[in-house]
Tab-separated table of C-alpha atoms in Angstrom:
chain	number	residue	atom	x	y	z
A	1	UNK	CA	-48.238	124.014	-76.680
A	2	UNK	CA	-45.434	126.338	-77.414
A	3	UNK	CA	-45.747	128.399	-74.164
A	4	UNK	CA	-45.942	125.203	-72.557
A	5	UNK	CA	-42.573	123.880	-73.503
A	6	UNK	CA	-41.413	127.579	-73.090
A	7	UNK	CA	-42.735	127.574	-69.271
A	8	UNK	CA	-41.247	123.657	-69.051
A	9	UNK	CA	-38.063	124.474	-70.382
A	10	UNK	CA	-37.724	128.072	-68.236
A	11	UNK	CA	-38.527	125.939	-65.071
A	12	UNK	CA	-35.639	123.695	-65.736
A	13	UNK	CA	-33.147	125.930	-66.466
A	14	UNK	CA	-33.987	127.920	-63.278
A	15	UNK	CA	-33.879	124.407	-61.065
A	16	UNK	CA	-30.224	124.255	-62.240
A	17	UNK	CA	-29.270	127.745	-61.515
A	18	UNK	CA	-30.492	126.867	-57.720
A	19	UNK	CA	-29.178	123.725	-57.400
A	20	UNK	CA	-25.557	125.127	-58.689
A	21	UNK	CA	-25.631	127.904	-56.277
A	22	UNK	CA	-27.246	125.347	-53.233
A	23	UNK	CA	-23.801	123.236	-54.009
A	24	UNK	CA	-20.716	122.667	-51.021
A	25	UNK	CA	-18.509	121.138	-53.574
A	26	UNK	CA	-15.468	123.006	-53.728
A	27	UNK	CA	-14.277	123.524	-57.696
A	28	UNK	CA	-12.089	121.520	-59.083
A	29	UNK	CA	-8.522	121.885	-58.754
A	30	UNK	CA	-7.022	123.669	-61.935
A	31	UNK	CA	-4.635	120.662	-63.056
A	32	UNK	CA	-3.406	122.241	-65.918
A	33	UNK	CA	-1.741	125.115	-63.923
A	34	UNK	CA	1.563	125.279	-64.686
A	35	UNK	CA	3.294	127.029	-61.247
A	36	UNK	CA	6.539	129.330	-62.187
A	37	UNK	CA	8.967	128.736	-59.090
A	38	UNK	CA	12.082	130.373	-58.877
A	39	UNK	CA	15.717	129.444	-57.208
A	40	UNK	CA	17.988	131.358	-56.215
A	41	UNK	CA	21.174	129.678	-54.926
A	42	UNK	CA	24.234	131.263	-53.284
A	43	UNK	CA	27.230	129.679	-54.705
A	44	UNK	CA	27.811	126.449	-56.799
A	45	UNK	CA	29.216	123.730	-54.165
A	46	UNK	CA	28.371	120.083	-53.483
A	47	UNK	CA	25.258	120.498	-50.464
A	48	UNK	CA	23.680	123.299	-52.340
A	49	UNK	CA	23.766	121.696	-55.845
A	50	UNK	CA	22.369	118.783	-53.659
A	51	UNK	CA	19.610	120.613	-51.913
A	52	UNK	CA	18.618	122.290	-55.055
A	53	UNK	CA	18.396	119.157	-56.807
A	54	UNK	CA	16.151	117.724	-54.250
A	55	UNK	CA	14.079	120.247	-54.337
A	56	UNK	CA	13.367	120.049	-58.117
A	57	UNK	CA	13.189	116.354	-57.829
A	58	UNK	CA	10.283	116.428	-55.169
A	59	UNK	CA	8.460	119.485	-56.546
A	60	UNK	CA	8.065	117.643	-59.772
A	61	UNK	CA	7.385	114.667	-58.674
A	62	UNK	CA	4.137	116.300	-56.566
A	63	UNK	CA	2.888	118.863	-58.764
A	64	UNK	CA	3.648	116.137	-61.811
A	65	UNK	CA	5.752	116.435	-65.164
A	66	UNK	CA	5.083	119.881	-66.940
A	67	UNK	CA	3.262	121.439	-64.536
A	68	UNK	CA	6.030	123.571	-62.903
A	69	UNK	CA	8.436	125.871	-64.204
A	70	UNK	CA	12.006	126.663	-63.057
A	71	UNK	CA	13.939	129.555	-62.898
A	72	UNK	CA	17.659	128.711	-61.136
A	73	UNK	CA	19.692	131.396	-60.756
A	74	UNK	CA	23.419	131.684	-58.729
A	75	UNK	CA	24.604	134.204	-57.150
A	76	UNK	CA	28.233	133.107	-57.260
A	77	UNK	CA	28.531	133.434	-54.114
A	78	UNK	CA	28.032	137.790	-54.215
A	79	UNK	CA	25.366	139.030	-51.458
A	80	UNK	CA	24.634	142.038	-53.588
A	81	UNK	CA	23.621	139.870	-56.558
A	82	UNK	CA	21.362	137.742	-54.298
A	83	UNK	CA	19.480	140.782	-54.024
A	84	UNK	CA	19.269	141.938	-58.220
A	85	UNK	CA	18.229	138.329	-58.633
A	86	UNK	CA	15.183	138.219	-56.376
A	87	UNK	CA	14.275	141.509	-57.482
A	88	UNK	CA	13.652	140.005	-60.978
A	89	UNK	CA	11.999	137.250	-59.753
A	90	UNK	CA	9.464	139.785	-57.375
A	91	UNK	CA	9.067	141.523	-61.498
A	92	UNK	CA	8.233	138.250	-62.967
A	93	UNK	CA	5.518	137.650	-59.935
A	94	UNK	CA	6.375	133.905	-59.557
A	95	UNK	CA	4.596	131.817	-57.545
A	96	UNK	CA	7.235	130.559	-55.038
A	97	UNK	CA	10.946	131.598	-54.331
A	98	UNK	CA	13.143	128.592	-52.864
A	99	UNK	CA	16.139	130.549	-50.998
A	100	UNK	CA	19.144	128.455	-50.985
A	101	UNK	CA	21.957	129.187	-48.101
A	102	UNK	CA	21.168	132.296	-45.580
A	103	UNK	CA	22.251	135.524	-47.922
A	104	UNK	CA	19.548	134.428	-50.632
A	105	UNK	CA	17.334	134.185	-48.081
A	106	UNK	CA	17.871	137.478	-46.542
A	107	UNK	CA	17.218	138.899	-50.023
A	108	UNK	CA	14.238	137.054	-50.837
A	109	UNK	CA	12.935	138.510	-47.643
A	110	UNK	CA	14.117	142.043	-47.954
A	111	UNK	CA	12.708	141.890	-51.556
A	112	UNK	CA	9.219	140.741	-51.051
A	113	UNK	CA	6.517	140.622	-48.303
A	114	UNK	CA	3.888	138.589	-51.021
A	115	UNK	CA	5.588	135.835	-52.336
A	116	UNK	CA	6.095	132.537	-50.700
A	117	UNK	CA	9.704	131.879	-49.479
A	118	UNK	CA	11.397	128.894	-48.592
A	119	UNK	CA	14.726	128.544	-47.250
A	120	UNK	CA	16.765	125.709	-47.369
A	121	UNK	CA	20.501	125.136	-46.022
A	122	UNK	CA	19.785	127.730	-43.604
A	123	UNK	CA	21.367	126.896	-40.376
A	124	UNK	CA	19.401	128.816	-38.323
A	125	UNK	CA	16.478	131.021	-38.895
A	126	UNK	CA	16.614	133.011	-36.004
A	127	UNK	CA	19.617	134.550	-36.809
A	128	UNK	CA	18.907	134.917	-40.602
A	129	UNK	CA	16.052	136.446	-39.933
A	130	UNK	CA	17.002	138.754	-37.302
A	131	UNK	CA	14.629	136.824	-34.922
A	132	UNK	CA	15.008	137.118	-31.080
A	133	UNK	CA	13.293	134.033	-28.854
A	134	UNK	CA	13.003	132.471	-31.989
A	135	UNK	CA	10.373	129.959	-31.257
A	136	UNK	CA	10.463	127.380	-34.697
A	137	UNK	CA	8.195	129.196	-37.186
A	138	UNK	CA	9.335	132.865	-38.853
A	139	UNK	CA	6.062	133.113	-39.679
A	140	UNK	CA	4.355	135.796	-42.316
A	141	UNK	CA	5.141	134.763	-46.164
A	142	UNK	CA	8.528	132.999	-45.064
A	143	UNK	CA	9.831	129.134	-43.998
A	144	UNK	CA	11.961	126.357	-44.820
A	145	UNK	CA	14.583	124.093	-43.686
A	146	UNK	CA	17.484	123.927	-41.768
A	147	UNK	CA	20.967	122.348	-42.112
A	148	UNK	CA	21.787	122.507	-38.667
A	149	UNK	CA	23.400	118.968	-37.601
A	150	UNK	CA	23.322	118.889	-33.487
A	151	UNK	CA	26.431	121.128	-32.051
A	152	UNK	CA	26.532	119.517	-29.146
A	153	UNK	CA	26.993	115.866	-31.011
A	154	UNK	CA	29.771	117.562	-33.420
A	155	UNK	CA	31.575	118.958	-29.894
A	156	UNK	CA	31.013	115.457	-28.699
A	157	UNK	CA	33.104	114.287	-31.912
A	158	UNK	CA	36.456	116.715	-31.160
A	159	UNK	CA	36.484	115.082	-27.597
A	160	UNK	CA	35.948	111.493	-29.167
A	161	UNK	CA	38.727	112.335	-32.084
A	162	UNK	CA	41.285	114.135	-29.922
A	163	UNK	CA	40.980	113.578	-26.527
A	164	UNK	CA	44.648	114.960	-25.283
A	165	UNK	CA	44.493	118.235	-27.769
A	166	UNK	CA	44.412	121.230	-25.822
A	167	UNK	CA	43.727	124.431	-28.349
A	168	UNK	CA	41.153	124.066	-30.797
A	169	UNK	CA	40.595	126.600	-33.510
A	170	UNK	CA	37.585	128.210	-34.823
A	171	UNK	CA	37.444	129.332	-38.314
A	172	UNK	CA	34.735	130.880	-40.017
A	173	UNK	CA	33.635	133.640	-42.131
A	174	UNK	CA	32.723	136.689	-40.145
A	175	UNK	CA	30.275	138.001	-42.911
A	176	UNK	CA	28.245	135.125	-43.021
A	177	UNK	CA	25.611	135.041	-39.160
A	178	UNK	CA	24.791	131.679	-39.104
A	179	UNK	CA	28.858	130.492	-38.845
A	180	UNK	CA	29.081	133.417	-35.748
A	181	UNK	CA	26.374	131.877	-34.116
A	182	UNK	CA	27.665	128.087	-34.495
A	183	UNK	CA	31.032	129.062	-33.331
A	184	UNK	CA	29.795	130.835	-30.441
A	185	UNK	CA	27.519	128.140	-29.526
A	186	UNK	CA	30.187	125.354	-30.196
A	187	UNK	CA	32.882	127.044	-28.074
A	188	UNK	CA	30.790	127.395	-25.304
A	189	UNK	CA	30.254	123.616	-25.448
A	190	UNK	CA	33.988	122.700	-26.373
A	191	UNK	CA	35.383	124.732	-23.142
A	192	UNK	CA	33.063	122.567	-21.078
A	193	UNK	CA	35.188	119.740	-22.087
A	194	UNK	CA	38.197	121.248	-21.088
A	195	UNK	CA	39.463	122.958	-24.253
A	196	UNK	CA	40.944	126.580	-24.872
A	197	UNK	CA	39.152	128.284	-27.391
A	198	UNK	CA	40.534	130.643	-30.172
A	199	UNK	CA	38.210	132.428	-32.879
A	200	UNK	CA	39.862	132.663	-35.779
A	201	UNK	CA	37.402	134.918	-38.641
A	202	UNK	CA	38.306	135.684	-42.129
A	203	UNK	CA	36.085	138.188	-44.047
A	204	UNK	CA	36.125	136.254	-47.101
A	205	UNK	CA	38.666	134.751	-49.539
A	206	UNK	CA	40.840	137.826	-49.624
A	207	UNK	CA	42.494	136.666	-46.259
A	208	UNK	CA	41.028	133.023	-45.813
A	209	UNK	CA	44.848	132.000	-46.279
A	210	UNK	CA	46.417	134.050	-43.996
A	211	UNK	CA	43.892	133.325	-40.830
A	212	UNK	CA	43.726	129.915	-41.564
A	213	UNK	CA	47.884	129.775	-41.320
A	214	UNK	CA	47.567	131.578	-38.901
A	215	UNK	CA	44.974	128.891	-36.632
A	216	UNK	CA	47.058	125.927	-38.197
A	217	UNK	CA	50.041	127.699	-36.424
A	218	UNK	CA	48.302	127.954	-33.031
A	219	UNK	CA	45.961	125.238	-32.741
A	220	UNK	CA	45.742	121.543	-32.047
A	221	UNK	CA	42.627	120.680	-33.843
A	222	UNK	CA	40.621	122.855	-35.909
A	223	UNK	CA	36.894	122.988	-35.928
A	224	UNK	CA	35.326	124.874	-39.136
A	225	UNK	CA	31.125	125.358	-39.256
A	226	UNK	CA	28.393	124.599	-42.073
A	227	UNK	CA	29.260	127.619	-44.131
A	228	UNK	CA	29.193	129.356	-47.986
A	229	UNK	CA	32.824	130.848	-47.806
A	230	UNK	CA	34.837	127.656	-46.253
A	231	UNK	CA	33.118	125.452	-48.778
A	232	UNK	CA	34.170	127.237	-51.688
A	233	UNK	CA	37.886	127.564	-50.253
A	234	UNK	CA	38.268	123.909	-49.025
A	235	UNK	CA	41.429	123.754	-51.007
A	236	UNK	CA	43.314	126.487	-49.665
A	237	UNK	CA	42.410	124.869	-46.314
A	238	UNK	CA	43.478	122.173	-47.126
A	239	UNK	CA	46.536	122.893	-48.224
A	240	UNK	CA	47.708	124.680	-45.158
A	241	UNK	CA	46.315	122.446	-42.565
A	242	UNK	CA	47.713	119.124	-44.152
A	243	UNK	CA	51.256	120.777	-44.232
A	244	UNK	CA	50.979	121.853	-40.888
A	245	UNK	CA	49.636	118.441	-39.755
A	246	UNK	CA	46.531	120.031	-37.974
A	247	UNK	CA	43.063	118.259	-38.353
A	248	UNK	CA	39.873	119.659	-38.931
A	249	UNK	CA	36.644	118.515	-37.738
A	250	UNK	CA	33.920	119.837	-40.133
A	251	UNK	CA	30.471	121.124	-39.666
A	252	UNK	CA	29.449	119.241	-42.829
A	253	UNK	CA	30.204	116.466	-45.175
A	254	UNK	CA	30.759	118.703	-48.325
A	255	UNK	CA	33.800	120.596	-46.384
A	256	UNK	CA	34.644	117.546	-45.123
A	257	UNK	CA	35.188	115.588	-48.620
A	258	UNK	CA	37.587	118.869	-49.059
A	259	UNK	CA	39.339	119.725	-45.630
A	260	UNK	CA	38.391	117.711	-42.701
A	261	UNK	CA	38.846	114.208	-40.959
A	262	UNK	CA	35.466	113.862	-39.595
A	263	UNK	CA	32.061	115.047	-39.681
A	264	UNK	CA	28.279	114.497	-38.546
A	265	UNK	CA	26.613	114.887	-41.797
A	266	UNK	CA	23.576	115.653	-43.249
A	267	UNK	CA	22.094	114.464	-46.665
A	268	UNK	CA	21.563	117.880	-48.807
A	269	UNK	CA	19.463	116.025	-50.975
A	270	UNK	CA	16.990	114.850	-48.656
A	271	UNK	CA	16.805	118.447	-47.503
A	272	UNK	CA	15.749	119.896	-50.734
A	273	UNK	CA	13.530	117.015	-51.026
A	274	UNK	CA	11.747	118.035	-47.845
A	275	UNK	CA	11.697	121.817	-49.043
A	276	UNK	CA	10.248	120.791	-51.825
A	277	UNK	CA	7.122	119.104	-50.750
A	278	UNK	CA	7.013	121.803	-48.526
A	279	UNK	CA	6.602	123.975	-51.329
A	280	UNK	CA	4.113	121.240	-53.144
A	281	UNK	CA	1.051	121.527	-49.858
A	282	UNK	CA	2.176	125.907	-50.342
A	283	UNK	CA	1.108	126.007	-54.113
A	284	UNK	CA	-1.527	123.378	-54.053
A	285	UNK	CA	-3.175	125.357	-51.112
A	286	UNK	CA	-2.853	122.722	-48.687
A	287	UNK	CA	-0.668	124.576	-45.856
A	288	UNK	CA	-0.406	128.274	-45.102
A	289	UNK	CA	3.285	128.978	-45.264
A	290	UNK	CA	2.839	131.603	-41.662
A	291	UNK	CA	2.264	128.821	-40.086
A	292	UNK	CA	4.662	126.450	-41.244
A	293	UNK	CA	7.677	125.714	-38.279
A	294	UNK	CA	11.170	125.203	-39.943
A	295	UNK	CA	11.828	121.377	-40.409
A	296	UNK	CA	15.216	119.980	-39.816
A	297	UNK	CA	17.206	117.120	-40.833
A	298	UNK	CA	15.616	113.938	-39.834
A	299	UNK	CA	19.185	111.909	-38.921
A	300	UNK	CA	22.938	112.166	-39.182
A	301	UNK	CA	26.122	110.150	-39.889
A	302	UNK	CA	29.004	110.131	-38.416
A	303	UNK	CA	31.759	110.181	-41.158
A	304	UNK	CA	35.423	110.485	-41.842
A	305	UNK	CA	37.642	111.433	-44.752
A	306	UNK	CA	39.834	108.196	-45.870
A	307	UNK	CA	42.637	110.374	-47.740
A	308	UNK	CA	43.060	112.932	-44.884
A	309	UNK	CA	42.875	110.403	-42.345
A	310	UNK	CA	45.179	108.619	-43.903
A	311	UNK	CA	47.801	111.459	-44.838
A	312	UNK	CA	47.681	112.512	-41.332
A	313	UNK	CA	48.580	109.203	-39.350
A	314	UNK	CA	44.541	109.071	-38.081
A	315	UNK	CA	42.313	106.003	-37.600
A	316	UNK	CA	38.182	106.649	-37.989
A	317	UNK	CA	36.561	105.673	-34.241
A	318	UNK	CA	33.744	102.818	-34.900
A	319	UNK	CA	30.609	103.700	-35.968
A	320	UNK	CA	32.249	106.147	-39.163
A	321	UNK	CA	31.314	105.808	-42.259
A	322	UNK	CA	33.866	106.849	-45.084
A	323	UNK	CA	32.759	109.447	-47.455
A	324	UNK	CA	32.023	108.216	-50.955
């Protein structure tokens, strides 16, 4: 009787074994992971803090209360501590590095081949990336989103605003890629609708003043791209352009609140939002990041700046909403 239960019980266990191994069911998901995510973000201004909070926001909300980890990090606004910052992040092996604006980006990149990377207020990836034909998706361990509002629409709004200037100005950073290649691309478009042209580049806040007087001097209107440097000097802008009476159309609504008349803006928030669901289907295993294309702002607004509009004689077109 013994060696029959022995040979009963044997038979059983061996049945199990089979039918485990015989199984398609995948495992179950390990729900008590908790995934260490890192941020990196250039510079403290309005649209970053916005897309970073976004991102947190939608990343928790997906993966669920306690089950990621953050690690934010700023630059203030120095390329060369972009790169010590992802390097310690690449040391810690976390599981996902969000790259906010184009120099964190280019470090995350530069620092890691392994890790997941996503972008966000990146104008355009080509560029950042060093990409030529760029066709949508940078492909390898590297995506995001982009803050890239439709040039063509923004030249649209100088003509709309200020149909009788003549000059427009330019101004940018020189040291950050993404403003070179919206200037170019925006002049192109501007001097097919009968304007003259002028770049006017500052290397960074060392001699932001002095160009800027120096476009408020020789332009009619001013036109100044999404980017790091202007946002975090809005006030000198400001300063100078006001006096001299010259307007500035903005390439988004942060600079805007501080320099400009107008802009076609984005929401920053909803782009970290998207970037972080993004990184949500990455760490649950439900997209491969190679293959992920870029993803862009879904709409813009039209919108004006009631206390520079005011201070400089203009009235908002219809259709503009005031910032808040």
């Amino acid at each position: 009787m013994k060696r029959l239960l022995a040979l009963v019980m044997t038979t059983l266990m061996l049945l199990s074994v089979l039918s485990g191994c015989g199984s398609t069911e995948a495992p179950a998901a390990d729900t008590d992971k908790a995934y260490n995510v890192a941020i990196i973000q250039l510079v403290t201004h309005d649209a970053l803090d916005a897309a970073t909070q976004g991102f947190q926001d939608a990343l928790v909300a997906e993966l669920g209360e306690g089950n990621v980890n953050f690690d934010l990090q700023n630059a203030a606004g120095d390329t060369n501590t972009c790169a010590t910052i992802v390097n310690s992040f690449v040391s810690n092996d976390v599981d996902l590095i969000m790259a906010n604006a184009t120099p964190a980006l280019q470090a995350a990149a530069a620092a890691t081949a392994e890790i997941p990377i996503l972008g966000t207020s990146v104008t355009e990836y080509g560029v950042a990336m060093g990409i030529e034909n760029f066709s949508g998706t940078v492909g390898g361990n590297v995506s995001g989103t982009s803050d890239l509002a439709p040039l063509d629409k923004q030249a649209e709004m100088v003509k709309e605003w200020f149909p009788d200037a003549k000059n427009v100005g330019l101004l940018y950073c020189s040291a950050e890629p993404n403003s070179q290649y919206q200037v170019d691309t925006i002049k192109t478009m501007l001097e097919g609708l009968g304007y003259t042209c002028t770049l006017y580049a500052f290397a960074d806040t060392n001699d932001m003043s002095a160009v800027t007087q120096e476009a408020a001097d020789h332009s009619d209107v001013i036109y100044v791209p999404t980017d790091n440097t202007v946002a975090s000097g809005t006030g000198i802008i400001d300063g100078i352009c006001q006096a001299a009476g010259v307007p500035i159309i903005a390439g988004e609504e942060g600079i805007c609140s501080g320099c400009g008349v107008a802009t076609l803006s984005i929401s920053y928030y909803d782009l970290g939002v998207a970037t972080g669901k993004m990184a949500a289907r990455i760490l649950k295993g439900e997209a491969d990041i190679s293959t992920m294309p870029v993803e862009y702002a879904a709409t813009s607004t039209p919108k004006y700046n009631a206390a520079i509009c005011e201070a400089l004689g203009l009235t908002a077109p219809e259709g503009y909403t005031a910032i808040g």
